[in-house]
CSV table of C-alpha atoms in Angstrom, one decimal:
chain,number,residue,atom,x,y,z
H,265,UNK,CA,0.0,0.0,0.0
H,266,UNK,CA,1.4,3.4,-1.0
H,267,UNK,CA,1.1,6.6,1.0
H,268,UNK,CA,0.1,9.9,-0.7
H,269,UNK,CA,3.2,11.7,-1.8
H,270,UNK,CA,1.7,14.8,-3.4
H,271,UNK,CA,1.4,17.6,-0.8
H,272,UNK,CA,-0.5,20.4,-2.5
H,273,UNK,CA,-3.2,20.1,0.1
H,274,UNK,CA,-2.7,20.7,3.8
H,275,UNK,CA,-5.3,18.3,5.1
H,276,UNK,CA,-4.3,14.7,6.2
H,277,UNK,CA,-4.0,11.9,3.7
H,278,UNK,CA,-6.8,9.4,3.3
H,279,UNK,CA,-7.2,6.8,6.1
H,280,UNK,CA,-6.4,4.0,3.7
H,281,UNK,CA,-6.9,1.2,6.2
H,282,UNK,CA,-10.4,2.4,6.9
H,283,UNK,CA,-11.1,2.5,3.1
H,284,UNK,CA,-9.8,-1.0,2.7
H,285,UNK,CA,-12.1,-2.2,5.5
H,286,UNK,CA,-15.0,-0.4,3.9
H,287,UNK,CA,-14.4,-1.9,0.5
H,288,UNK,CA,-14.0,-5.3,1.9
H,289,UNK,CA,-17.4,-5.0,3.5
H,290,UNK,CA,-19.1,-4.5,0.2
H,291,UNK,CA,-17.4,-2.0,-2.0
H,292,UNK,CA,-15.7,-2.2,-5.4
H,293,UNK,CA,-15.2,-5.8,-6.4
H,294,UNK,CA,-17.1,-7.3,-3.4
H,295,UNK,CA,-20.4,-8.6,-4.6
H,296,UNK,CA,-22.4,-11.8,-4.9
H,297,UNK,CA,-25.1,-13.1,-7.2
H,298,UNK,CA,-25.8,-14.0,-10.7
H,299,UNK,CA,-24.0,-12.3,-13.7
H,300,UNK,CA,-26.7,-11.4,-16.2
H,301,UNK,CA,-25.9,-10.2,-19.7
H,302,UNK,CA,-24.5,-6.7,-20.0
H,303,UNK,CA,-27.0,-4.1,-21.3
H,304,UNK,CA,-25.4,-1.6,-23.7
H,305,UNK,CA,-25.1,1.6,-21.7
H,306,UNK,CA,-27.1,4.6,-22.8
H,307,UNK,CA,-25.1,7.5,-24.3
H,308,UNK,CA,-27.9,9.9,-23.4
H,309,UNK,CA,-27.6,12.0,-20.2
H,310,UNK,CA,-30.4,11.8,-17.7
H,311,UNK,CA,-31.9,14.4,-15.4
H,312,UNK,CA,-29.8,12.9,-12.6
H,313,UNK,CA,-26.6,13.1,-14.6
H,314,UNK,CA,-24.9,16.5,-14.3
H,315,UNK,CA,-23.2,17.9,-17.4
H,316,UNK,CA,-19.8,19.6,-17.2
H,317,UNK,CA,-19.9,23.3,-17.6
H,318,UNK,CA,-17.6,23.2,-20.6
H,319,UNK,CA,-17.3,20.5,-23.2
H,320,UNK,CA,-13.9,18.9,-23.8
H,321,UNK,CA,-11.8,20.5,-26.5
H,322,UNK,CA,-10.8,19.0,-29.8
H,323,UNK,CA,-13.0,15.9,-29.8
H,324,UNK,CA,-14.4,14.4,-32.9
H,325,UNK,CA,-15.9,11.1,-34.0
H,326,UNK,CA,-13.2,9.0,-35.7
H,327,UNK,CA,-12.1,5.4,-36.2
H,328,UNK,CA,-9.3,4.2,-34.0
H,329,UNK,CA,-5.8,4.5,-35.4
H,330,UNK,CA,-3.6,1.5,-36.0
H,331,UNK,CA,-1.7,0.4,-32.9
H,332,UNK,CA,1.1,2.7,-32.2
H,333,UNK,CA,4.2,2.4,-30.1
H,334,UNK,CA,5.0,6.1,-29.6
H,335,UNK,CA,1.9,7.0,-27.5
H,336,UNK,CA,2.0,9.3,-24.5
H,337,UNK,CA,0.4,8.1,-21.3
H,338,UNK,CA,-0.7,10.0,-18.2
H,339,UNK,CA,-2.0,9.2,-14.7
H,340,UNK,CA,-5.8,8.7,-14.9
H,341,UNK,CA,-6.8,11.1,-12.1
H,342,UNK,CA,-5.7,14.7,-12.0
H,343,UNK,CA,-5.6,15.5,-8.3
H,344,UNK,CA,-3.2,16.7,-5.6
H,345,UNK,CA,-4.2,14.1,-3.0
H,346,UNK,CA,-4.5,10.6,-4.5
H,347,UNK,CA,-3.5,7.1,-3.5
H,348,UNK,CA,-4.1,3.6,-4.8
H,349,UNK,CA,-3.6,0.0,-3.9
H,350,UNK,CA,-1.1,-2.3,-5.7
H,351,UNK,CA,-3.6,-5.2,-5.6
H,352,UNK,CA,-7.4,-5.6,-5.8
H,353,UNK,CA,-9.8,-8.3,-4.5
H,354,UNK,CA,-10.9,-11.0,-6.9
H,355,UNK,CA,-9.2,-10.0,-10.2
H,356,UNK,CA,-6.5,-7.6,-11.5
H,357,UNK,CA,-7.5,-4.0,-11.1
H,358,UNK,CA,-6.7,-0.9,-9.0
H,359,UNK,CA,-8.8,1.4,-6.9
H,360,UNK,CA,-7.5,5.0,-7.2
H,361,UNK,CA,-8.7,7.1,-4.2
H,362,UNK,CA,-9.3,10.8,-4.6
H,363,UNK,CA,-12.0,13.3,-3.6
H,364,UNK,CA,-15.3,13.0,-5.4
H,365,UNK,CA,-15.4,15.5,-8.3
H,366,UNK,CA,-11.7,15.3,-9.1
H,367,UNK,CA,-11.0,15.0,-12.9
H,368,UNK,CA,-10.7,11.6,-14.5
H,369,UNK,CA,-8.7,11.9,-17.7
H,370,UNK,CA,-7.8,9.8,-20.8
H,371,UNK,CA,-4.6,7.9,-20.1
H,372,UNK,CA,-3.6,8.2,-23.8
H,373,UNK,CA,-4.8,9.2,-27.2
H,374,UNK,CA,-7.6,7.0,-28.5
H,375,UNK,CA,-11.3,6.4,-29.2
H,376,UNK,CA,-14.1,6.1,-26.6
H,377,UNK,CA,-15.5,2.5,-26.7
H,378,UNK,CA,-18.3,2.2,-24.0
H,379,UNK,CA,-20.0,4.9,-21.9
H,380,UNK,CA,-22.5,4.3,-19.1
H,381,UNK,CA,-24.2,7.6,-18.0
H,382,UNK,CA,-26.8,5.8,-15.8
H,383,UNK,CA,-26.1,4.1,-12.5
H,384,UNK,CA,-28.0,0.8,-12.8
H,385,UNK,CA,-26.4,-0.8,-9.8
H,386,UNK,CA,-28.9,-2.6,-7.5
H,387,UNK,CA,-27.8,-4.8,-4.6
H,388,UNK,CA,-30.6,-7.2,-5.5
H,389,UNK,CA,-29.0,-7.8,-8.9
H,390,UNK,CA,-28.1,-8.3,-11.7
H,391,UNK,CA,-24.6,-8.0,-10.3
H,392,UNK,CA,-21.4,-7.8,-12.3
H,393,UNK,CA,-22.4,-5.8,-15.4
H,394,UNK,CA,-23.8,-2.9,-13.4
H,395,UNK,CA,-21.4,-2.7,-10.5
H,396,UNK,CA,-19.3,0.0,-12.1
H,397,UNK,CA,-22.0,2.6,-12.1
H,398,UNK,CA,-21.1,5.5,-14.3
H,399,UNK,CA,-18.1,4.4,-16.4
H,400,UNK,CA,-16.0,5.0,-19.5
H,401,UNK,CA,-13.7,2.8,-21.5
H,402,UNK,CA,-11.2,4.0,-24.1
H,403,UNK,CA,-9.4,2.1,-26.8
H,404,UNK,CA,-5.9,3.6,-26.8
H,405,UNK,CA,-4.0,4.1,-30.0
H,406,UNK,CA,-1.6,1.5,-28.5
H,407,UNK,CA,-4.4,-1.2,-28.7
H,408,UNK,CA,-5.0,-1.4,-25.0
H,409,UNK,CA,-8.5,-0.7,-23.5
H,410,UNK,CA,-8.4,1.6,-20.5
H,411,UNK,CA,-11.5,1.5,-18.2
H,412,UNK,CA,-12.6,3.7,-15.3
H,413,UNK,CA,-15.7,3.4,-13.2
H,414,UNK,CA,-17.7,4.7,-10.2
H,415,UNK,CA,-17.7,8.1,-11.7
H,416,UNK,CA,-19.9,10.9,-10.4
H,417,UNK,CA,-20.3,12.5,-13.9
H,418,UNK,CA,-19.3,11.9,-17.5
H,419,UNK,CA,-17.9,14.9,-19.4
H,420,UNK,CA,-20.0,16.5,-22.1
H,421,UNK,CA,-19.3,15.1,-25.5
H,422,UNK,CA,-17.7,11.8,-24.3
H,423,UNK,CA,-19.7,9.3,-26.3
H,424,UNK,CA,-18.8,6.0,-28.1
H,425,UNK,CA,-16.7,6.7,-31.2
H,426,UNK,CA,-15.4,10.1,-30.0
H,427,UNK,CA,-11.7,10.6,-30.3
H,428,UNK,CA,-9.9,11.9,-27.3
H,429,UNK,CA,-6.3,12.9,-26.4
H,430,UNK,CA,-4.1,12.0,-23.5
H,431,UNK,CA,-5.0,14.2,-20.4
H,432,UNK,CA,-8.5,15.1,-21.8
H,433,UNK,CA,-11.2,15.0,-19.1
H,434,UNK,CA,-13.6,12.0,-19.4
H,435,UNK,CA,-15.5,12.5,-16.2
H,436,UNK,CA,-15.2,13.0,-12.4
H,437,UNK,CA,-14.3,10.7,-9.5
H,438,UNK,CA,-17.4,9.4,-7.8
H,439,UNK,CA,-18.9,6.6,-5.8
H,440,UNK,CA,-21.6,5.2,-8.1
H,441,UNK,CA,-22.2,1.5,-8.6
H,442,UNK,CA,-20.8,-0.8,-5.8
H,443,UNK,CA,-18.3,1.8,-4.6
H,444,UNK,CA,-19.7,1.5,-1.0
H,445,UNK,CA,-20.0,5.2,-0.6
H,446,UNK,CA,-16.2,5.6,-0.9
H,447,UNK,CA,-14.9,8.1,-3.5
H,448,UNK,CA,-12.6,6.4,-5.9
H,449,UNK,CA,-11.9,5.4,-9.5
H,450,UNK,CA,-11.8,1.7,-10.4
H,451,UNK,CA,-9.1,1.4,-13.1
H,452,UNK,CA,-8.6,-1.6,-15.4
H,453,UNK,CA,-6.5,-2.6,-18.3
H,454,UNK,CA,-7.6,-5.1,-20.9
H,455,UNK,CA,-7.7,-6.0,-24.6
H,456,UNK,CA,-10.8,-5.0,-26.6
H,457,UNK,CA,-13.0,-8.0,-27.2
H,458,UNK,CA,-15.9,-8.1,-29.7
H,459,UNK,CA,-19.5,-7.8,-28.5
H,460,UNK,CA,-21.0,-6.2,-25.5
H,461,UNK,CA,-20.9,-9.1,-23.0
H,462,UNK,CA,-17.3,-8.8,-21.8
H,463,UNK,CA,-17.6,-6.8,-18.6
H,464,UNK,CA,-15.4,-9.4,-16.8
H,465,UNK,CA,-12.6,-8.5,-19.2
H,466,UNK,CA,-13.2,-4.8,-19.4
H,467,UNK,CA,-12.9,-4.5,-15.6
H,468,UNK,CA,-9.2,-5.5,-15.8
H,469,UNK,CA,-7.0,-8.5,-16.7
H,470,UNK,CA,-3.5,-7.4,-15.7
H,471,UNK,CA,-2.3,-5.5,-12.7
H,472,UNK,CA,-2.2,-1.7,-13.3
H,473,UNK,CA,-0.1,-0.6,-10.4
H,474,UNK,CA,3.3,-0.9,-12.0
H,475,UNK,CA,2.1,1.3,-14.9
H,476,UNK,CA,0.4,3.7,-12.6
H,477,UNK,CA,3.6,4.0,-10.6
H,478,UNK,CA,5.4,5.0,-13.8
H,479,UNK,CA,2.8,7.5,-15.1
H,480,UNK,CA,2.5,9.2,-11.8
H,481,UNK,CA,6.1,10.0,-11.9
H,482,UNK,CA,5.9,11.3,-15.5
H,483,UNK,CA,7.1,8.0,-17.1
H,484,UNK,CA,5.6,6.2,-20.0
H,485,UNK,CA,5.7,2.5,-19.1
H,486,UNK,CA,3.6,0.5,-21.7
H,487,UNK,CA,1.1,-2.2,-20.8
H,488,UNK,CA,0.9,-3.4,-24.4
H,489,UNK,CA,3.2,-6.4,-24.1
H,490,UNK,CA,1.4,-7.8,-21.0
H,491,UNK,CA,-2.1,-7.2,-22.3
H,492,UNK,CA,-1.2,-8.8,-25.6
H,493,UNK,CA,0.4,-11.8,-23.9
H,494,UNK,CA,-2.8,-12.2,-21.8
H,495,UNK,CA,-5.0,-12.2,-24.9
H,496,UNK,CA,-2.8,-14.7,-26.7
H,497,UNK,CA,-3.1,-17.1,-23.8
H,498,UNK,CA,-6.8,-16.5,-22.9
H,499,UNK,CA,-8.4,-15.1,-26.0
H,500,UNK,CA,-11.8,-13.5,-25.2
H,501,UNK,CA,-13.4,-15.8,-22.5
H,502,UNK,CA,-17.1,-16.2,-23.0
H,503,UNK,CA,-17.9,-16.1,-19.2
H,504,UNK,CA,-16.3,-14.7,-16.0
H,505,UNK,CA,-16.0,-18.1,-14.5
H,506,UNK,CA,-17.0,-18.2,-10.8
H,507,UNK,CA,-16.5,-14.5,-10.1
H,508,UNK,CA,-19.4,-12.1,-10.5
H,509,UNK,CA,-17.4,-9.2,-9.2
H,510,UNK,CA,-16.9,-6.0,-11.2
H,511,UNK,CA,-15.9,-2.4,-10.6
């Protein structure tokens, strides 16, 4: 477990141990029940979904570029007080803790794949597909899918097929879905699989922490090799197996 190292704020760092206990009691990645089929998220904002005051700049609908090796990557949350765990319960992923409302940004240049602007999570089920609440996934120009969930808002103009740049705001940190009332971003790395029923892949298949460590320090460590190796070995599994957990 890492301690916050950015000191732009004067208040104390998050009580991470309390957060861990809270999540273990029912937060991100801690759910039970059946895993029903994923319903394609609506790209239309609802009355409960606040819009950003200003739309993101330089966005346009475009097809993804061929996989590139020269892409720039940035840390997915733009905040002064942020922390995250090196591991995650049940499957590879990382919970990035920051205040609700802090900007969630595109890790790299790419095209938006999936957007959920409606929080459909219900403790009675279906569990799995809806646990992420408000969420966005991005297919980077490097061929990796970058996923963030539990958002409090999706930025205006962020819709499937829209092209975004590294550092462009996608939404805001929140606690929707099964976040257990704890403000954080669930972050996952995966390959893009065809069809809509792959939430168990989208939530994350390789551990993000080594890459987050690099990006937080201004580095550019690439997850391409590890994600590609995972897909060569596993393909696109047709079911999540025993786990119905998702973030």
